[in-house]
Coordinates of C-alpha atoms in Angstrom, one line a residue:
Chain A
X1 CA 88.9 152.4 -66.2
X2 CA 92.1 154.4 -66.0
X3 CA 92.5 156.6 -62.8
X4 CA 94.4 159.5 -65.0
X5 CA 97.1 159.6 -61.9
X6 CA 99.8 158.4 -64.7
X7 CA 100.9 160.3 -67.4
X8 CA 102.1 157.1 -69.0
X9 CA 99.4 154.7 -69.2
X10 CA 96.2 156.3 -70.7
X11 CA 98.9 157.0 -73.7
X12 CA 100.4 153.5 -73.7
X13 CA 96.6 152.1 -73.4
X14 CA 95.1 153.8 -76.6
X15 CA 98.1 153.3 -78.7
X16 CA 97.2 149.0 -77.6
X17 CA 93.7 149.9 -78.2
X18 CA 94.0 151.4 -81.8
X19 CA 97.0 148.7 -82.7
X20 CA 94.3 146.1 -81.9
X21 CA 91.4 147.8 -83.6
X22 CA 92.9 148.7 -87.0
X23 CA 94.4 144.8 -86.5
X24 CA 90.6 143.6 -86.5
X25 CA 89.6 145.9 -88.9
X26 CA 92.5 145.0 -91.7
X27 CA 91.8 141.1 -90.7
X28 CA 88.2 141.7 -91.3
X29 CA 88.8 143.8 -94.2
X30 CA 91.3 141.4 -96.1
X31 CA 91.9 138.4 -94.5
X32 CA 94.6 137.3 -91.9
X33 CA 96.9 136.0 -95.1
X34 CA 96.9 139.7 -96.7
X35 CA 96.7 142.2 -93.9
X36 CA 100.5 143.2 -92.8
X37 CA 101.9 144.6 -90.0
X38 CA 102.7 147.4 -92.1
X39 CA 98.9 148.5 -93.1
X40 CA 98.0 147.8 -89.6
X41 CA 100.5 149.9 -88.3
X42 CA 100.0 152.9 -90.5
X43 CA 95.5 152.3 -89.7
X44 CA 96.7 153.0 -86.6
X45 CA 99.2 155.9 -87.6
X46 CA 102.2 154.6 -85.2
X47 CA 105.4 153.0 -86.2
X48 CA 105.3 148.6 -87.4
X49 CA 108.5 148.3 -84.9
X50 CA 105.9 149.8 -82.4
X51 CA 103.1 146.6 -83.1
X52 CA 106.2 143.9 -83.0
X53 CA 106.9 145.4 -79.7
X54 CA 103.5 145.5 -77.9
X55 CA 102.4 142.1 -79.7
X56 CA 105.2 140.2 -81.2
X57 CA 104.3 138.5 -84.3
X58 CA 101.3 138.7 -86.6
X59 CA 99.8 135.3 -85.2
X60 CA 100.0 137.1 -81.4
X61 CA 98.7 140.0 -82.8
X62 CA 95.5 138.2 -83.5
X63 CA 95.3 136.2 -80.1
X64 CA 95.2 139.6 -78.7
X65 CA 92.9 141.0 -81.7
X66 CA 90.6 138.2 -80.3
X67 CA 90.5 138.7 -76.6
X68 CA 91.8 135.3 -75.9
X69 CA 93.6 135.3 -72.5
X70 CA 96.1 132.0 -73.0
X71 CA 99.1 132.1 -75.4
X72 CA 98.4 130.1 -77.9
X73 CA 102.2 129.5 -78.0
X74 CA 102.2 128.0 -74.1
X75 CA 99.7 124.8 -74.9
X76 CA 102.1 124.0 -78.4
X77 CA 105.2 123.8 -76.4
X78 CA 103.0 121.9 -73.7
X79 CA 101.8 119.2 -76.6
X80 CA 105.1 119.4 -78.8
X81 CA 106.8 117.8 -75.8
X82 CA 104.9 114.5 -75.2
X83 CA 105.5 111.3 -77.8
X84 CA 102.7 110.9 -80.2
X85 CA 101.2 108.1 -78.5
X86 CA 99.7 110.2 -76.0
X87 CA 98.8 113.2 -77.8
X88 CA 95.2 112.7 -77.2
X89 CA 95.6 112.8 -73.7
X90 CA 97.7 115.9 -73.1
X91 CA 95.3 117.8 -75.4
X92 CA 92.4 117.0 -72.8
X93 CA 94.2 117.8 -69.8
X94 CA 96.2 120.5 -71.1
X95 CA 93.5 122.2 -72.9
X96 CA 90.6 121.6 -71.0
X97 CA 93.3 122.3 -67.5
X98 CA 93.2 126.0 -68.8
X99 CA 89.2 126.2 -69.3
X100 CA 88.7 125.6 -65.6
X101 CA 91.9 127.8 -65.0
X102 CA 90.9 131.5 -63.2
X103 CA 91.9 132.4 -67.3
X104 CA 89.1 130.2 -68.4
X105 CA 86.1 132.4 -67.7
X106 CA 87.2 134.4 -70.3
X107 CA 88.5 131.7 -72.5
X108 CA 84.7 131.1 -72.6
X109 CA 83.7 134.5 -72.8
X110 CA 86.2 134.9 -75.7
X111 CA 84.5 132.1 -77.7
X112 CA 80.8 132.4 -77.2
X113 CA 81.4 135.7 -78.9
X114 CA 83.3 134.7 -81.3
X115 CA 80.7 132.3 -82.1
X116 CA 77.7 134.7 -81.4
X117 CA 79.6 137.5 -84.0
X118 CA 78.1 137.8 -87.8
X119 CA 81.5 137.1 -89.4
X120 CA 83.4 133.4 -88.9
X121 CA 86.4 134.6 -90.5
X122 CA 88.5 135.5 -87.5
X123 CA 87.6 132.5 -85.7
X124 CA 88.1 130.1 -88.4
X125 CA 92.1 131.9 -88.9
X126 CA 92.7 131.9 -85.2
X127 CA 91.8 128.0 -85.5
X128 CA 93.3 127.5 -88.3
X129 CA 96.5 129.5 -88.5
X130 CA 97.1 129.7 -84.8
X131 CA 96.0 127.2 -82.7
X132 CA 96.6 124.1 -85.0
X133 CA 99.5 124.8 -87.0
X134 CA 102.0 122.9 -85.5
X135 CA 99.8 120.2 -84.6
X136 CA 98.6 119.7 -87.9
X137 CA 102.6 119.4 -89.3
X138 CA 103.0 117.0 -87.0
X139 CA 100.2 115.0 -87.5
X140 CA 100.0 115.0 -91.2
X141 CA 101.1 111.1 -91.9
X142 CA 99.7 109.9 -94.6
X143 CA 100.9 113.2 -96.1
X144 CA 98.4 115.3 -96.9
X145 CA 95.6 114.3 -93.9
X146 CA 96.9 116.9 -91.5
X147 CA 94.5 119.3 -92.1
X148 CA 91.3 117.0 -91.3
X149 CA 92.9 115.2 -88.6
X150 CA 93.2 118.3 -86.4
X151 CA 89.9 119.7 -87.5
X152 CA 88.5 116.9 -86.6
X153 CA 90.0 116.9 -83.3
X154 CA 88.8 120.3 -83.2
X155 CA 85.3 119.2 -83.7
X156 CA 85.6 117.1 -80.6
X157 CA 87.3 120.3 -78.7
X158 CA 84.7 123.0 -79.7
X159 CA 81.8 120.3 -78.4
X160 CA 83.9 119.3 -74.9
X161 CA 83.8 123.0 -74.3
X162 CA 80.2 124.0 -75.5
X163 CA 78.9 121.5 -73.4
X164 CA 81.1 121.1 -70.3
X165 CA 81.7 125.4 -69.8
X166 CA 78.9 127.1 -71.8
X167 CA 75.8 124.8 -71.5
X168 CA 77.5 122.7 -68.3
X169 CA 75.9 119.8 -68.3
X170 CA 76.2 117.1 -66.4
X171 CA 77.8 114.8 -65.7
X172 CA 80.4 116.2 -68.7
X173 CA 80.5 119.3 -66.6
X174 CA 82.1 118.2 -63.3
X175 CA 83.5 115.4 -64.8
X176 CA 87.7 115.1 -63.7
X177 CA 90.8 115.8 -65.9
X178 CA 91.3 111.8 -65.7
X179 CA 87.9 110.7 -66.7
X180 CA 88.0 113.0 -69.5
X181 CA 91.6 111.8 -70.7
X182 CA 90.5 108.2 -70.4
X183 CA 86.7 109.0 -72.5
X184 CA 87.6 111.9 -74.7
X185 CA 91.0 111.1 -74.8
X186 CA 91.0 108.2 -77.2
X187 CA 88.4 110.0 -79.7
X188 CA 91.1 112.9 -79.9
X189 CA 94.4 110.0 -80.3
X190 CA 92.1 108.4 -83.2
X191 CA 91.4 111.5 -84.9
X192 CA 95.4 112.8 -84.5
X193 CA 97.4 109.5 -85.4
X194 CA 94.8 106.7 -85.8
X195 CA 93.4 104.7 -89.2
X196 CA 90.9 106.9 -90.3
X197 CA 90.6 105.8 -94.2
X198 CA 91.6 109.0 -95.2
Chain B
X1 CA 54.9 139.6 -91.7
X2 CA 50.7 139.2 -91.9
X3 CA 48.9 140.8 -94.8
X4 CA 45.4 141.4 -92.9
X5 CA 43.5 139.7 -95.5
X6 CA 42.3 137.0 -93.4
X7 CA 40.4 137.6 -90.5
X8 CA 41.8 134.0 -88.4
X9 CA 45.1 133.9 -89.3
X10 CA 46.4 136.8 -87.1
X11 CA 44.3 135.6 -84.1
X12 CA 45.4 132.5 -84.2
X13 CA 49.2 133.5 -84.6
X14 CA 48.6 135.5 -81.5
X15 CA 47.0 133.0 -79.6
X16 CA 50.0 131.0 -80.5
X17 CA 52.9 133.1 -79.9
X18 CA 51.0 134.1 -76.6
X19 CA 51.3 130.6 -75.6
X20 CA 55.1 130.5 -76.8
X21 CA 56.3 133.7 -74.7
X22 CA 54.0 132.1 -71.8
X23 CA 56.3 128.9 -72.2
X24 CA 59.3 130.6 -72.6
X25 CA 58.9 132.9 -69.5
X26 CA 57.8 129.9 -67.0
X27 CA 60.0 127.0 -68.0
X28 CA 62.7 130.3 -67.9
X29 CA 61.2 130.8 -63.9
X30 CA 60.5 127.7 -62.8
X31 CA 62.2 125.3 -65.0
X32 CA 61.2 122.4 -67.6
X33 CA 60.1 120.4 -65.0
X34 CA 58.1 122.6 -62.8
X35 CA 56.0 124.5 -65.3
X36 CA 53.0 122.8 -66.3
X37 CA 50.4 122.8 -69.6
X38 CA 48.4 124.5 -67.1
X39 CA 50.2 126.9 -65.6
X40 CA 51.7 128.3 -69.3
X41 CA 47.8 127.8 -70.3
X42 CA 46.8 130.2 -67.4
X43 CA 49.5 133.0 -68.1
X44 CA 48.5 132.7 -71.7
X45 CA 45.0 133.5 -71.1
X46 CA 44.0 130.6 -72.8
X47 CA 42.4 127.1 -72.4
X48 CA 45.2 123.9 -71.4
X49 CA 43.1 122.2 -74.3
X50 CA 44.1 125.0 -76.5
X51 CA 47.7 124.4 -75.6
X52 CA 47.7 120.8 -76.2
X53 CA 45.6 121.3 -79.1
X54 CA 48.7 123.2 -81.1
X55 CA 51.4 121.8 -79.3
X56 CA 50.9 118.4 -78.6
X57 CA 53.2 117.5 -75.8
X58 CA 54.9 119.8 -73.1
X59 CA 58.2 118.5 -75.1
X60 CA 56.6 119.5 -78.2
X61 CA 56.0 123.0 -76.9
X62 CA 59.9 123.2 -75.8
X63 CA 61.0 122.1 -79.0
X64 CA 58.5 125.3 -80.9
X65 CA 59.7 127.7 -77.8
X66 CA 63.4 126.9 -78.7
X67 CA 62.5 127.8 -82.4
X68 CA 63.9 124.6 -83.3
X69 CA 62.7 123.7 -86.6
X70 CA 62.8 119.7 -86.7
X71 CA 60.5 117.5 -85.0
X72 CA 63.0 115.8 -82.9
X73 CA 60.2 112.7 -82.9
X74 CA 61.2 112.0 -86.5
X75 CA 64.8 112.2 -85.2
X76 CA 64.2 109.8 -82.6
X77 CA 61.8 107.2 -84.8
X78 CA 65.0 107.1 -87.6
X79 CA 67.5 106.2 -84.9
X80 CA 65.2 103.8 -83.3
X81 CA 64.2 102.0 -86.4
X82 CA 68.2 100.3 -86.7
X83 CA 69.8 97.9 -85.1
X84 CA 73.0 99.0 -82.0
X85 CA 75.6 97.9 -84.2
X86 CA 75.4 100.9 -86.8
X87 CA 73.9 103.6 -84.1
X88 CA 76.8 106.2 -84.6
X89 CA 76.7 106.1 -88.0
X90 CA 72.8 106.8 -88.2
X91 CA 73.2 109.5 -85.8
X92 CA 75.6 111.5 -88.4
X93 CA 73.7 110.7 -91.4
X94 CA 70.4 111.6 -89.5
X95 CA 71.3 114.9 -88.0
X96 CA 73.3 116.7 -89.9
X97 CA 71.3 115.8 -93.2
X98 CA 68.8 117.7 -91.3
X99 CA 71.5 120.6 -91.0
X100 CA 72.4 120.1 -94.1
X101 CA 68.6 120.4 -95.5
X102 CA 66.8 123.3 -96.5
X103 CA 65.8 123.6 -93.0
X104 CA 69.0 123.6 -91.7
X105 CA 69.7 127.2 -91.9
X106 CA 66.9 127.7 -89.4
X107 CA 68.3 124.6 -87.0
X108 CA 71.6 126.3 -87.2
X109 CA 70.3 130.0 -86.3
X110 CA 68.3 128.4 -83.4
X111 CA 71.8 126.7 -82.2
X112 CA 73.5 130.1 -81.9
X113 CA 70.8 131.7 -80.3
X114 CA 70.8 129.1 -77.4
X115 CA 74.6 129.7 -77.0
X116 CA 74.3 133.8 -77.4
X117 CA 72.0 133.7 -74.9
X118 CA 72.8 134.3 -71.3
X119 CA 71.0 131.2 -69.8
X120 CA 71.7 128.2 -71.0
X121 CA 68.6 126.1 -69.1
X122 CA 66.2 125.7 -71.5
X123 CA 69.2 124.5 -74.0
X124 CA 70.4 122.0 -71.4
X125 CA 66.6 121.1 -70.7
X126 CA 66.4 120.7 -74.5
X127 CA 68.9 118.3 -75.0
X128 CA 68.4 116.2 -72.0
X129 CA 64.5 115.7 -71.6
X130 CA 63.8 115.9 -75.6
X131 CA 66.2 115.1 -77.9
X132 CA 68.5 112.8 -75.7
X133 CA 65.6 110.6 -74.0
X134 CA 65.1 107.9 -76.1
X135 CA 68.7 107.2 -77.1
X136 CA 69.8 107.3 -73.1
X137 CA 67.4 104.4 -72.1
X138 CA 68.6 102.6 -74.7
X139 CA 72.1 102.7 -74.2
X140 CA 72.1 102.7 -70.4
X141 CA 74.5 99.7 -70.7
X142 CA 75.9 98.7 -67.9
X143 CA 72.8 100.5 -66.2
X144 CA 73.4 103.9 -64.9
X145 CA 76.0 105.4 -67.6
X146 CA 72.7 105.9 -70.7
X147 CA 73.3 109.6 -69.3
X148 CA 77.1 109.9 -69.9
X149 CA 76.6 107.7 -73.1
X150 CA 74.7 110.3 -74.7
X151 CA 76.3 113.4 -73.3
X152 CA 79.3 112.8 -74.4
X153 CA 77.8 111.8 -78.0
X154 CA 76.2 115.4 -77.8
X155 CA 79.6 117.1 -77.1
X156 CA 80.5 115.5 -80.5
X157 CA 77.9 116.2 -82.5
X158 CA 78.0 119.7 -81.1
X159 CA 81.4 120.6 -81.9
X160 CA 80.5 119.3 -85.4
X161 CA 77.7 121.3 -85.8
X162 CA 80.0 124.0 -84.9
X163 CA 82.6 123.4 -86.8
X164 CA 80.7 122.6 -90.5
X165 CA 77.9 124.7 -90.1
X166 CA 79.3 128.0 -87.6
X167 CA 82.8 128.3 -88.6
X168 CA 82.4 126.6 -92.2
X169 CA 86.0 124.9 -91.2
X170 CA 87.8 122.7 -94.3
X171 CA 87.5 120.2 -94.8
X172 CA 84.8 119.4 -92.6
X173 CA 82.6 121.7 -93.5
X174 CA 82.5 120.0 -97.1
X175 CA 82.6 116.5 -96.0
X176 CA 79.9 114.0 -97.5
X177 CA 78.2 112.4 -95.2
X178 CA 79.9 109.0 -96.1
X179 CA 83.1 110.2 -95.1
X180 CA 81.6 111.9 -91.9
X181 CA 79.8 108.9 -90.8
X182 CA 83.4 106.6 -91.9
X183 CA 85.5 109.1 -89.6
X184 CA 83.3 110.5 -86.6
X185 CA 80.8 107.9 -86.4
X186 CA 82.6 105.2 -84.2
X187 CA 83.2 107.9 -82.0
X188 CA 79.8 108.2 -81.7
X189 CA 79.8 104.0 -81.8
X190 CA 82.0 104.1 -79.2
X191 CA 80.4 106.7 -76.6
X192 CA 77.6 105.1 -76.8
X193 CA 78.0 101.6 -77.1
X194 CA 81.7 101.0 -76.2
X195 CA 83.9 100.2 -74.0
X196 CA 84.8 103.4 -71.6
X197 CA 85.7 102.7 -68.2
X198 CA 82.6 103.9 -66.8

């Protein structure tokens, strides 16, 4: 892949490449909670200030560990904008806006092999850790429900994309942003801020 | 796998997985609708009799080429039996007691496999032509949306499978099923009975 006519890059290209294995490895090894910057950085036998730099914090680190091409951190501030009555809505269009993106392709990529891969632990922190977090502060009224609400509206998420961008059928597949936000959308606003007995 | 002390029993696996790869390869070529009993009979080497004879239907032979350990007949006849009022909630307490059953490990591994792989037709063909049939006619309510009824039901109940039995995500993924069918079936209810703009 690298042409070799730069000193710089083949050097600047493994030092990513063994940041981001030993990451997967020490995530693997001990769980996102446990594995620090620190033992990460000294797998890979360069400097911590040198991960921070390359990958910011811990959660990025995994995004990139992952192979997922949107920051995480760009749909929260998209969401953490709009009033809670139309949460359901901006997931759909916001979400699914970046899975028919160019990025998208390997959005999908990213996730049928993270499904298709022996171990569900990364997966299930990326979810969890990453990609919900602030949602699921927000959403947590009763106290306490947070948690199931979003993975709920996770639920609905994963299936929108298995269907629509891995198995594509139709008429979920071609179906627009605004017949989406009107069929999918509510399911999503229930499961977020709606009665659910909890 | 076979021990060699019975002279039938490996013949007839043969004969039988013959047929199955036969199946596999020509509704793979030509697709579910194209590929006849006689046609996979022919590249099998056997009798069409012979085909129906441990198969039953060309669904039927889908359903054992998929590796798909549930006769979704028995699915079908459960969901049929009640009345539209409590369809959603059947659905969840049908289907993923099955995933939840000692046979559910099997259903689960087959679900992956169909994602891993790199086509997703006979998936899609799956879900349309076997185990979405009956349902669609029956909610095809104003006539003409049975189709996005159901598929949208699917990208529920696919991101659930997903979610409890892939990524083993809690709280879902120790949910009873009355709090399942309480919290995702009227979204279920809903897709397939309710109101959607369509």
């Amino acid at each position: 892949m690298s042409g070799g006519h730069s000193g710089r890059r083949p050097g600047r290209s493994g030092t990513r490449e063994a940041i981001l294995d030993a990451a997967r490895a020490r995530f693997a090894e001990v769980g996102f909670d446990k594995a620090s910057i620190r033992s990460i950085a000294t797998a890979a036998g360069v400097d911590p200030a040198l991960v921070h730099h390359y990958f910011g914090t811990k959660q990025q680190l995994l995004t990139a560990a992952l192979d997922i091409p949107a920051d995480p951190a760009i749909i929260r501030a998209a969401i953490a904008a709009v009033p809670d009555e139309i949460l359901g809505e901006t997931v759909i269009r916001t979400v699914v806006g970046i899975w028919d993106s160019p990025i998208g392709v390997q959005a999908v990529a990213a996730f049928r092999s993270l499904l298709g891969g022996g171990d569900p632990t990364l997966a299930r922190t990326f979810l969890v850790e990453v990609a919900l977090k602030d949602v699921r502060a927000r959403v947590d009224s009763p106290p306490g429900t947070g948690t199931k609400r979003v993975v709920l509206a996770a639920s609905q998420m994963i299936g929108l994309l298995v269907t629509r961008k891995v198995l594509e059928i139709e008429p979920l597949a071609s179906m627009s942003l605004d017949e989406l936000a009107a069929t999918v959308g509510p399911t999503l606003q229930r499961y977020l801020t709606g009665e659910l007995d909890l």
